[in-house]
Amino acid sequence: MSTETRNYKLKTKNMKLVIAIVNEEDSPNLLDRLGRRGYAATITGTRGGFLRISNATIFCGVEDEQVEDVLTVFRESCTSRVQYVTPLPPVMEPGEMHIPAPVEKQVGGATIFVVPVDHFEKI
């Protein structure tokens, strides 16, 4: 086993994966702040199920002692705010009409999951 592989295995037992769903508008600032603090992150575009608002899902692998610092970056970057959105209309029968009214919705903030990492390997 090479020294490099052993180093990753030593880090593996003390790592966490931070998975966060954030508002798409918050993601550029969040990624910039994470990068300035030396954290690598992967972003994917996602969409909410109810209002179909665009989100970003961020994946960030960190060591146990870095979790609180990463969560602080999320708290500082992902602020909650009120926005008016129009939900998709329900499926209607032919001839029926439904005009959806805008709904006040809390957007922003973050939904964060911190999960243990059993194995980490960088190839």
Coordinates of C-alpha atoms in Angstrom, one line a residue:
M1 CA 0.0 0.0 0.0
S2 CA 1.5 3.4 -1.0
T3 CA 2.0 6.2 1.5
E4 CA -0.5 8.3 -0.3
T5 CA -3.3 5.6 0.0
R6 CA -2.5 5.1 3.7
N7 CA -2.8 8.9 4.3
Y8 CA -6.3 8.9 2.9
K9 CA -7.3 5.9 4.9
L10 CA -6.1 7.6 8.1
K11 CA -8.2 10.7 7.3
T12 CA -11.3 8.6 6.4
K13 CA -12.3 7.6 9.9
N14 CA -12.6 11.2 11.0
M15 CA -14.5 12.7 8.1
K16 CA -18.0 13.9 7.5
L17 CA -19.9 14.7 4.3
V18 CA -21.9 18.0 4.5
I19 CA -24.8 17.9 2.1
A20 CA -26.7 21.2 1.9
I21 CA -29.7 22.3 -0.1
V22 CA -29.6 26.1 -0.6
N23 CA -31.3 28.7 -2.7
E24 CA -29.7 29.0 -6.1
E25 CA -29.1 32.7 -5.6
D26 CA -27.1 32.0 -2.4
S27 CA -24.8 29.5 -4.0
P28 CA -22.1 31.8 -5.7
N29 CA -21.5 33.7 -2.5
L30 CA -21.4 30.4 -0.5
L31 CA -19.0 28.7 -2.8
D32 CA -16.7 31.8 -2.8
R33 CA -16.6 31.9 1.0
L34 CA -16.0 28.1 1.3
G35 CA -13.2 28.4 -1.2
R36 CA -11.5 31.3 0.6
R37 CA -11.5 29.2 3.7
G38 CA -9.9 26.3 1.9
Y39 CA -12.9 24.0 1.6
A40 CA -13.5 22.2 -1.7
A41 CA -17.2 21.7 -2.6
T42 CA -19.2 20.2 -5.5
I43 CA -22.5 21.8 -6.6
T44 CA -25.4 20.3 -8.5
G45 CA -28.6 22.1 -9.6
T46 CA -31.8 20.8 -8.0
R47 CA -35.4 21.8 -7.9
G48 CA -37.9 21.9 -5.0
G49 CA -40.9 19.6 -5.2
F50 CA -43.7 22.0 -4.2
L51 CA -43.0 25.3 -5.8
R52 CA -40.4 24.1 -8.3
I53 CA -37.9 26.8 -7.2
S54 CA -34.3 26.3 -8.4
N55 CA -32.0 25.2 -5.6
A56 CA -28.4 24.1 -5.4
T57 CA -27.2 21.1 -3.6
I58 CA -23.7 21.4 -2.2
F59 CA -21.5 18.5 -1.2
C60 CA -18.5 19.2 1.0
G61 CA -16.2 16.6 2.6
V62 CA -14.5 17.8 5.7
E63 CA -12.7 16.4 8.8
D64 CA -14.7 16.2 12.0
E65 CA -13.1 19.3 13.6
Q66 CA -13.9 21.4 10.5
V67 CA -17.7 20.8 10.5
E68 CA -18.6 23.7 12.8
D69 CA -16.5 26.1 10.7
V70 CA -18.2 24.9 7.5
L71 CA -21.7 25.3 9.2
T72 CA -20.7 28.8 10.2
V73 CA -20.0 29.6 6.5
F74 CA -23.4 28.3 5.6
R75 CA -25.1 30.4 8.3
E76 CA -23.4 33.5 7.1
S77 CA -24.0 32.9 3.4
C78 CA -27.6 31.5 3.2
T79 CA -30.0 34.0 4.7
S80 CA -33.7 33.4 4.8
R81 CA -36.1 35.9 3.2
V82 CA -39.7 36.2 2.0
Q83 CA -40.6 35.9 -1.6
Y84 CA -43.9 35.7 -3.5
V85 CA -44.2 32.7 -5.8
T86 CA -47.0 31.3 -7.9
P87 CA -47.3 27.5 -7.4
L88 CA -48.0 25.3 -10.4
P89 CA -51.8 24.8 -11.0
P90 CA -53.3 21.5 -10.0
V91 CA -54.3 19.0 -12.8
M92 CA -57.7 20.0 -13.9
E93 CA -60.4 18.4 -16.0
P94 CA -61.1 19.9 -19.5
G95 CA -63.2 23.0 -19.2
E96 CA -62.2 23.7 -15.5
M97 CA -60.1 26.8 -14.8
H98 CA -57.9 27.6 -11.8
I99 CA -55.8 30.7 -11.6
P100 CA -53.2 30.2 -8.9
A101 CA -52.6 33.2 -6.6
P102 CA -49.1 34.1 -5.5
V103 CA -48.1 32.6 -2.2
E104 CA -45.8 34.1 0.4
K105 CA -42.9 31.7 0.8
Q106 CA -39.9 31.7 3.0
V107 CA -36.9 31.1 0.7
G108 CA -33.2 31.0 1.3
G109 CA -31.6 29.5 4.3
A110 CA -30.2 26.0 4.1
T111 CA -31.3 22.5 4.8
I112 CA -28.1 20.7 5.9
F113 CA -27.3 17.1 6.5
V114 CA -24.0 16.0 8.1
V115 CA -23.2 12.3 7.6
P116 CA -20.3 10.2 8.6
V117 CA -17.9 9.0 5.9
D118 CA -16.9 5.3 6.1
H119 CA -14.5 5.4 3.3
F120 CA -12.8 8.3 1.3
E121 CA -10.5 7.7 -1.6
K122 CA -9.2 10.3 -4.1
I123 CA -8.0 8.8 -7.3

